Coordinates of C-alpha atoms in Angstrom, one line a residue:
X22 CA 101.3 54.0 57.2
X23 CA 103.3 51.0 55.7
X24 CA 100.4 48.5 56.4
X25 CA 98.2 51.2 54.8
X26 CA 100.5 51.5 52.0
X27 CA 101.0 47.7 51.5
X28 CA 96.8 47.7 51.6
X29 CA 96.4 50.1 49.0
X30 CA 98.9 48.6 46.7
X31 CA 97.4 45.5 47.2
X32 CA 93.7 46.8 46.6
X33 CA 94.8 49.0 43.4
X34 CA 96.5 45.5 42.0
X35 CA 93.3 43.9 42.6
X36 CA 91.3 46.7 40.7
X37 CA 93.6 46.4 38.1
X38 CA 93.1 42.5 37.7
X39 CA 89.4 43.5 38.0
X40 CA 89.7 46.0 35.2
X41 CA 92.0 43.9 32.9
X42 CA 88.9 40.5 33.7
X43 CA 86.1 43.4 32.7
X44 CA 88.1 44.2 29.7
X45 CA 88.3 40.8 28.6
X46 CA 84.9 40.0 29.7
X47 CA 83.7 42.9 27.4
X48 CA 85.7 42.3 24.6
X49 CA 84.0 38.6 24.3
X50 CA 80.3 40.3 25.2
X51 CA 81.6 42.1 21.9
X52 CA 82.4 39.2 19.7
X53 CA 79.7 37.3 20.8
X54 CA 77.7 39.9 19.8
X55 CA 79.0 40.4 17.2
X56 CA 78.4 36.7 16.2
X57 CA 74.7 37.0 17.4
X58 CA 74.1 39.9 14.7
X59 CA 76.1 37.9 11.7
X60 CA 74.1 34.6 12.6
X61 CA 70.3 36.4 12.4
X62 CA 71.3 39.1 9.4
X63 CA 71.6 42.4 8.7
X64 CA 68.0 43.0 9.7
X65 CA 68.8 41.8 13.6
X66 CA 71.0 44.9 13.6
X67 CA 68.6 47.8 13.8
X68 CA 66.8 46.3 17.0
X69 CA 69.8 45.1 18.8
X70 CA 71.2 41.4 19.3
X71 CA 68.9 40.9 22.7
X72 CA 65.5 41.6 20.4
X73 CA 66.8 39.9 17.4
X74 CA 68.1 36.7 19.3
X75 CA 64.5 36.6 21.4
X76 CA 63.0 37.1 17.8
X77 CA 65.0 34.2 16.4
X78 CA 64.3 32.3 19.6
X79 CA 60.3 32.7 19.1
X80 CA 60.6 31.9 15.4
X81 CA 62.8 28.6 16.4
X82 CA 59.7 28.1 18.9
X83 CA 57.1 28.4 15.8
X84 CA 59.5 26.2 13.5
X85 CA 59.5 23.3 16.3
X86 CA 55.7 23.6 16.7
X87 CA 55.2 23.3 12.8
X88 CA 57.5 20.2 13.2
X89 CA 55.8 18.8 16.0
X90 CA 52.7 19.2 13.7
X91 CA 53.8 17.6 10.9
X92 CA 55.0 15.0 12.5
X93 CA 51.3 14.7 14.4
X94 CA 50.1 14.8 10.6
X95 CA 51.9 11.9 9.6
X96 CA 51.2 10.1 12.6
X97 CA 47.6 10.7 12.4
X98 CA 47.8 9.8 8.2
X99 CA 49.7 6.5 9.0
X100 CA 46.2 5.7 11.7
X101 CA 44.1 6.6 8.6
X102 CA 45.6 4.7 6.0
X103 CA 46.0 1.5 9.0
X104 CA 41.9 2.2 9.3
X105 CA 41.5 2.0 5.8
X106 CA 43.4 -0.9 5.4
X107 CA 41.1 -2.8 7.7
X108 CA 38.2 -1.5 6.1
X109 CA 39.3 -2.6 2.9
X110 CA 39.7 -5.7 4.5
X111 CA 36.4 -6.2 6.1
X112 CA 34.7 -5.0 2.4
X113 CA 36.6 -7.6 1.1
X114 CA 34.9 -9.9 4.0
X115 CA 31.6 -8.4 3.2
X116 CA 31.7 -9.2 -0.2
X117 CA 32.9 -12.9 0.2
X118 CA 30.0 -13.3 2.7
X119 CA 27.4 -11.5 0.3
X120 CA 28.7 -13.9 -2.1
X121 CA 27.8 -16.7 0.2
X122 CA 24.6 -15.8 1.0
X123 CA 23.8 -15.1 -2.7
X124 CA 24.5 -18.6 -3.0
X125 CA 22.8 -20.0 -0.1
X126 CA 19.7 -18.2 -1.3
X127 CA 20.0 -19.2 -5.1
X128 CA 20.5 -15.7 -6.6
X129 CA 22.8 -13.9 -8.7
X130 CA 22.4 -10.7 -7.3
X131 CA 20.7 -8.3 -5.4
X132 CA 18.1 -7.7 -7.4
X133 CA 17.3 -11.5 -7.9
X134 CA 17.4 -12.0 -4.1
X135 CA 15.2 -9.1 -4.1
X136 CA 12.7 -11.2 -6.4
X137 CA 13.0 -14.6 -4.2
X138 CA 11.8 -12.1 -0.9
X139 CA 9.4 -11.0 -3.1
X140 CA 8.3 -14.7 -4.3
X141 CA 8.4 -15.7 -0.3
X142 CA 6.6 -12.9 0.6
X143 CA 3.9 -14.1 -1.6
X144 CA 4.2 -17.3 -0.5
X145 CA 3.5 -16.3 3.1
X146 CA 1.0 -14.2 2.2
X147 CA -1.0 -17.2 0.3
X148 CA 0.0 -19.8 3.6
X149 CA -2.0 -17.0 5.9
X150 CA -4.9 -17.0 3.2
X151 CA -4.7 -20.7 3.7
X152 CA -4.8 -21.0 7.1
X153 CA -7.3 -18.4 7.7
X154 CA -9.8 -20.1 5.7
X155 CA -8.4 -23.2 6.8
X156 CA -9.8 -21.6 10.6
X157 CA -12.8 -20.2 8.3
X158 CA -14.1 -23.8 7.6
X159 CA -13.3 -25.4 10.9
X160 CA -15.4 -23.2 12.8
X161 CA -18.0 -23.6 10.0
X162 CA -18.0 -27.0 10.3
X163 CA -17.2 -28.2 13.5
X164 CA -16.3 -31.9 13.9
X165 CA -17.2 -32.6 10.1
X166 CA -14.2 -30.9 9.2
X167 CA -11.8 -33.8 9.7
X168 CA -14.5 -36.3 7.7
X169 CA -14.8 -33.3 4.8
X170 CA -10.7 -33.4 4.7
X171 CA -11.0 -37.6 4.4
X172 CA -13.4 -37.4 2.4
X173 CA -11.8 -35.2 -0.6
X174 CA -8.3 -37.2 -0.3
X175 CA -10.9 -39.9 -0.8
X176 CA -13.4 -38.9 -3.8
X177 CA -11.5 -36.0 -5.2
X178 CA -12.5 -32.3 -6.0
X179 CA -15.9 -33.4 -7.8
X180 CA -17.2 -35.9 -5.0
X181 CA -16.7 -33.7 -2.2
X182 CA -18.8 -30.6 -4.5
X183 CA -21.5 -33.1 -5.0
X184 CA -21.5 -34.1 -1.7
X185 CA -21.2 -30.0 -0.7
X186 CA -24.0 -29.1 -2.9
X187 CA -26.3 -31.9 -1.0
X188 CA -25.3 -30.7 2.3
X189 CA -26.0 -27.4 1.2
X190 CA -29.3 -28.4 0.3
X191 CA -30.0 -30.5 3.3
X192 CA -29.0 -27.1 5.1
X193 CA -31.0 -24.9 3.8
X194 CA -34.0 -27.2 4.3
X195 CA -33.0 -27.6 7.7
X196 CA -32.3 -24.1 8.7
X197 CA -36.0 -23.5 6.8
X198 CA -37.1 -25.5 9.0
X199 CA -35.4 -24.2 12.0
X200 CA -37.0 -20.8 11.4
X201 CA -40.4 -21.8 10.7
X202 CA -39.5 -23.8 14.2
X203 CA -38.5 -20.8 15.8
X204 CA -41.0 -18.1 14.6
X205 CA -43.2 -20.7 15.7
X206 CA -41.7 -20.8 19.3
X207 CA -41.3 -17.1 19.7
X208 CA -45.6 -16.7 18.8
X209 CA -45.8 -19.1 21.5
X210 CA -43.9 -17.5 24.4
X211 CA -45.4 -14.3 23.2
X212 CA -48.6 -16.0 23.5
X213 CA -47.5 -17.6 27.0
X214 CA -45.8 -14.3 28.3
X215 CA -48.6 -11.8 27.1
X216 CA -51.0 -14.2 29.5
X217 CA -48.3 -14.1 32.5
X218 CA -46.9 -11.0 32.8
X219 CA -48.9 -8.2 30.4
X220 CA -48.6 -7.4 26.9
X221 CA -45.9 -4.8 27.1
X222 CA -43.5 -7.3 28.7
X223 CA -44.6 -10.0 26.2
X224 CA -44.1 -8.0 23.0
X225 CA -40.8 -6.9 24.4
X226 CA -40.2 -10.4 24.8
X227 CA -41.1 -11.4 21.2
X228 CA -38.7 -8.7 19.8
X229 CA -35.7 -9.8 21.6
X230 CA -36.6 -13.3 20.3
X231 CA -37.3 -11.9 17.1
X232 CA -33.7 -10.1 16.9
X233 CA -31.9 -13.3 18.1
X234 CA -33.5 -15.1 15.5
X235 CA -32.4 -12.8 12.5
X236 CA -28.9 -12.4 14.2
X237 CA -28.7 -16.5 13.8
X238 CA -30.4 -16.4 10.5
X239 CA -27.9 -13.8 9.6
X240 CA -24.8 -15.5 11.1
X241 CA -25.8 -18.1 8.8
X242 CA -26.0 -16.1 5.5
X243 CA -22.7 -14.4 6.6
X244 CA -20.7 -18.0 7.1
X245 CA -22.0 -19.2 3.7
X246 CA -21.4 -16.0 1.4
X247 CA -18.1 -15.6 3.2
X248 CA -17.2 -19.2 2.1
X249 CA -18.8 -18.8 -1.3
X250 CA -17.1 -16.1 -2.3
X251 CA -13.1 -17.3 -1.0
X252 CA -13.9 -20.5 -3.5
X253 CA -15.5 -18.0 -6.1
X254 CA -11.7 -16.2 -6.1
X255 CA -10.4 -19.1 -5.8
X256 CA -12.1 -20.8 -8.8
X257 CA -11.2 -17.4 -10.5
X258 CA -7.5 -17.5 -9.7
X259 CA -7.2 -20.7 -10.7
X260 CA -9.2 -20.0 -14.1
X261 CA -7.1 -17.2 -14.9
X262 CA -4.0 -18.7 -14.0
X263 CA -4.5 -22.6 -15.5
X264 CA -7.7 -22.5 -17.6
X265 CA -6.9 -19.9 -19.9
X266 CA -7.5 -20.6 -23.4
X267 CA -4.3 -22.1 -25.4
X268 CA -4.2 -19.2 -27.6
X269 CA -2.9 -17.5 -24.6
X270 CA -0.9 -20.1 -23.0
X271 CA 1.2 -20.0 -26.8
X272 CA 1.5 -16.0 -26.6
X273 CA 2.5 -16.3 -23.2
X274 CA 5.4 -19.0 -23.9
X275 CA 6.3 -16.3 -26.6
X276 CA 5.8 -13.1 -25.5
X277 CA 8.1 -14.5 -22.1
X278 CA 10.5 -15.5 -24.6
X279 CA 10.5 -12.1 -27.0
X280 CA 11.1 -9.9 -24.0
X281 CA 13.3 -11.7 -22.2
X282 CA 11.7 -13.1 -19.4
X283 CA 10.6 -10.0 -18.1
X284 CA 7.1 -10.3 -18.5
X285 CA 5.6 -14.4 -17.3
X286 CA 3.0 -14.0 -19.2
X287 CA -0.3 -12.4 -21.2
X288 CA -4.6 -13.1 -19.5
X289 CA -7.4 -12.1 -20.1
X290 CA -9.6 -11.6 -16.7
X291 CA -13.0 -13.2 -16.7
X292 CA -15.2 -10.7 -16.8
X293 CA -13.0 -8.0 -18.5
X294 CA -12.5 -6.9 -21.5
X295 CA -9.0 -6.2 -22.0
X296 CA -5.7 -8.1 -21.8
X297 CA -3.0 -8.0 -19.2
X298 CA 0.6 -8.7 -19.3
X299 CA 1.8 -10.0 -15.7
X300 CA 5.2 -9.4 -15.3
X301 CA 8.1 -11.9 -13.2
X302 CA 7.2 -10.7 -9.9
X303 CA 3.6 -11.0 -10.5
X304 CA 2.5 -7.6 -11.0
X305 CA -0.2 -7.2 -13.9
X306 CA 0.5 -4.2 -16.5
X307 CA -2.3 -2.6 -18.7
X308 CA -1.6 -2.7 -22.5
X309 CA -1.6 1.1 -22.4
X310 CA 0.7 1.4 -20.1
X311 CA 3.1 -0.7 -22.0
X312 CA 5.6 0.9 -24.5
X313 CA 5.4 0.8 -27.9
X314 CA 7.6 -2.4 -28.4
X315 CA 6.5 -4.0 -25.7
X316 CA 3.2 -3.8 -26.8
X317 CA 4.1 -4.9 -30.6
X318 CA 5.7 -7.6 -28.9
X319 CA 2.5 -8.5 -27.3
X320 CA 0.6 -8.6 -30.7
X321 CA 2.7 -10.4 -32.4
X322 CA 3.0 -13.5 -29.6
X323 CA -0.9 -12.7 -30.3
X324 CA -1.1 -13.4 -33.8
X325 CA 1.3 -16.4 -34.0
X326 CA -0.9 -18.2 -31.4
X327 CA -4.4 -17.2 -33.5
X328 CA -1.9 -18.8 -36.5
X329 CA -1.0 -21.9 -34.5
X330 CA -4.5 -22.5 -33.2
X331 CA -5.6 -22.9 -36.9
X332 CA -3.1 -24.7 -37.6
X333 CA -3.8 -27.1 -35.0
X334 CA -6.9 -27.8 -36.8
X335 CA -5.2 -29.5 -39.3
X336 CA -5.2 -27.0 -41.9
X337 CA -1.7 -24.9 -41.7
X338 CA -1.5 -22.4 -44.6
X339 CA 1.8 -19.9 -45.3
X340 CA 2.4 -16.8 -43.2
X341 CA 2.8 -13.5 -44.7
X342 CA 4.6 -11.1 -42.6
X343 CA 4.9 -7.2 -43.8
X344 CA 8.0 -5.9 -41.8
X345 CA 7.3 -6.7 -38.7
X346 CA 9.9 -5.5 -36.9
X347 CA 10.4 -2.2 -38.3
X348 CA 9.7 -0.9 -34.5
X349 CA 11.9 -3.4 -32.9
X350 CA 15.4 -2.1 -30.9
X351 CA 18.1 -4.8 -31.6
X352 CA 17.8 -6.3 -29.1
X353 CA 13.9 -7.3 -29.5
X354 CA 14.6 -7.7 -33.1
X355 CA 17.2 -10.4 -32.4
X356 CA 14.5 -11.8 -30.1
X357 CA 11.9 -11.7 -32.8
X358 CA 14.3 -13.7 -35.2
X359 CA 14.6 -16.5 -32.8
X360 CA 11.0 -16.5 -32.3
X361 CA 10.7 -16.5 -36.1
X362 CA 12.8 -19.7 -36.3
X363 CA 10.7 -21.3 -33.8
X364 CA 7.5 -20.8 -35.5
X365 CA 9.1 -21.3 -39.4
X366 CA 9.2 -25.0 -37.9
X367 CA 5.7 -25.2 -37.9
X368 CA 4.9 -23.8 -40.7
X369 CA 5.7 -21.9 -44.2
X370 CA 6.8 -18.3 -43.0
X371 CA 7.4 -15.4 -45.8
X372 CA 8.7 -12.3 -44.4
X373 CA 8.9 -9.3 -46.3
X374 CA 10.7 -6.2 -45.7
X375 CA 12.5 -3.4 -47.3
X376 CA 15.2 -2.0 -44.7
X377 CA 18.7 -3.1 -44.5
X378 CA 19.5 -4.1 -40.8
X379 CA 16.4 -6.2 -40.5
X380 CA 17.9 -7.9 -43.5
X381 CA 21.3 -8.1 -41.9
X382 CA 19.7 -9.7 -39.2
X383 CA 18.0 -12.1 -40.7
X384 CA 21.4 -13.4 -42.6
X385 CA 23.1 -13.9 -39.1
X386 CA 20.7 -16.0 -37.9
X387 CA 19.2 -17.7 -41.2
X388 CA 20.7 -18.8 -44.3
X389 CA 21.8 -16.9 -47.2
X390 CA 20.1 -18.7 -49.8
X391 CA 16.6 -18.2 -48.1
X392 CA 16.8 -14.4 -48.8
X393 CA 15.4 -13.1 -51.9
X394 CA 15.7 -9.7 -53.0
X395 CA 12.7 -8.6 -55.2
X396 CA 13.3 -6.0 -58.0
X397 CA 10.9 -2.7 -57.8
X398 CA 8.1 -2.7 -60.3
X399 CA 8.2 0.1 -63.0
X400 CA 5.5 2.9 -63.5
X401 CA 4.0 1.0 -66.2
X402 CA 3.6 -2.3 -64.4
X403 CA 3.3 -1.1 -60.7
X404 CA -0.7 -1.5 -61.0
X405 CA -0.4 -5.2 -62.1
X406 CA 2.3 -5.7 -59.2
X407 CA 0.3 -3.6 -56.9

């Protein structure tokens, strides 16, 4: 009963250590609780500190994936603006070498370099027009080809057309008398064949003869119109382009100048009746087409040539010019005025008009004392003034 007793006393002392431990161990689950509720808010309270701290814990969760987001953000912005840098720097690169190559190819810009590929497209264009005729006359004329080629770096452009022209003649005759040779041939082996073998073979004969002879005679025709007419075009190209008449060599050297440079030049194709302003890449414009100042401009280079081409017969009188360029922009009219100065060297020039910025103009370029202002007539003397 004594050990019993002692065990007892020994297990209720431990019970009461075990009581006092949960005491303690509850009054802490208290404060920390306690602390829990006051560190999430008043709002934490209604759903108990285990909900409120898994609430805050999810919401921490959210804030560190926002974080983590950001800083992905930033990360990926500071790649970007790296990439951007290096692009900048290869632009930079790019436009150095563009630089170059504008250069290299002796333009100022794109558009220029756009013209030169134009200009060598042309060029290439022309070089396999060459060389097919070139191909053209070799197969025409066989082995004479390299004596024809000596013989116009020997005699020229008029020797070797003489000398042309007789060949041609000679030609003819002989291929006249090639025919007549050969219509003469085919009666004869139709003759020959008709007594062998039987008419019907014969005559068959004779037309295949026959046919082979016009396909040669044809042949021939073909070679020569085909040569004829590449030296008609190019007699015509080079008419149009270097035989013009002066009066529109002088309106094309101003009309280029009047509008810049934009158009080369004004023709007249043989043939036509009309006149066509080519522009710098070569293309040819109708006058109807063109726009009202343009076309002014045209007229004008026009009449100042007409003027200059009298002149140049030794009789020069004044020119009278009626506002002229009432129509003009400013910058065709400052054009005009430097045309105007060119051709007042050659001659007496009055110009007349009656707005202000034409006069204006004129003073810039011209001096003052040239300039005179003429009073209005009155109503009783405007019929004498008239």
């Amino acid at each position: 009963l004594l050990g019993l007793a002692e065990a007892a006393l020994a297990h209720l002392q431990r019970l009461r250590r075990l009581e006092a431990r949960l005491a303690a161990l509850d009054a802490e689950a208290a404060r920390f609780a306690a602390a829990v509720l006051e560190l999430l808010g008043p709002e934490a309270a209604a759903a108990g500190p285990a909900a409120a701290l898994k609430a805050r814990q999810a919401e921490l969760s959210r804030a560190l994936e926002r974080e983590r987001a950001a800083v992905q953000r930033r990360e990926r912005l500071e790649e970007l603006r790296s990439q951007l840098a290096l692009l900048e720097q290869q632009r930079e690169r790019v436009a150095v070498r563009s630089a170059e190559l504008y250069r290299a190819a002796g333009a100022s810009d794109g558009e220029a370099l756009r013209r030169l590929h134009r200009l060598a497209q042309r060029r290439r264009e022309l070089a396999a027009a060459s060389r097919q005729e070139a191909v053209a006359l070799r197969t025409l004329l066989g082995e004479e080809w390299e004596f024809l080629l000596a013989q116009l770096h020997e005699n020229g452009q008029g020797g070797l057309e003489q000398a042309l022209a007789e060949a041609d003649a000679a030609r003819d005759e002989r291929l006249r008398r090639l025919e007549e040779l050969r219509e003469s041939r085919s009666r004869l082996r139709y003759e020959l064949e008709l007594l062998v073998e039987g008419s019907q073979h014969a005559q068959a004969m004779q037309l295949v003869e026959e046919s082979r002879a016009e396909v040669l005679r044809l042949a021939g025709r073909w070679a020569v119109q085909a040569l004829c007419q590449q030296l008609i075009m190019r007699t015509k190209n080079m008419f149009e382009q270097d035989k013009q008449p002066s009066v529109m060599r002088r309106a094309s050297e101003d009309f280029s100048l009047l509008t810049g440079g934009r158009y080369e030049r004004i023709l007249s194709p043989i043939g036509e009746q009309q006149v066509l302003a080519e522009l710098a890449d070569g293309a040819l414009v109708e006058t109807g087409k063109l726009s009202r100042g343009t076309a002014e401009q045209m007229y004008v280079c026009i009449r100042f040539a007409l003027a200059d081409e009298y002149g140049a017969s030794g009789i020069r009188l004044p020119m009278l010019i009626d506002d002229l360029f009432v129509n003009f922009d400013d910058e065709r009219l400052e054009r005009g005025l430097a045309l105007l100065e060119s051709v007042g060297e050659r001659g007496q020039l009055l110009l007349f008009t009656c707005h202000q910025h034409v006069l204006q103009a004129y003073l810039e370029r011209f001096p003052a004392e040239s300039a005179i202002r003429l009073a209005a007539p009155s109503s009783s003397e405007a019929s004498l003034e008239a």
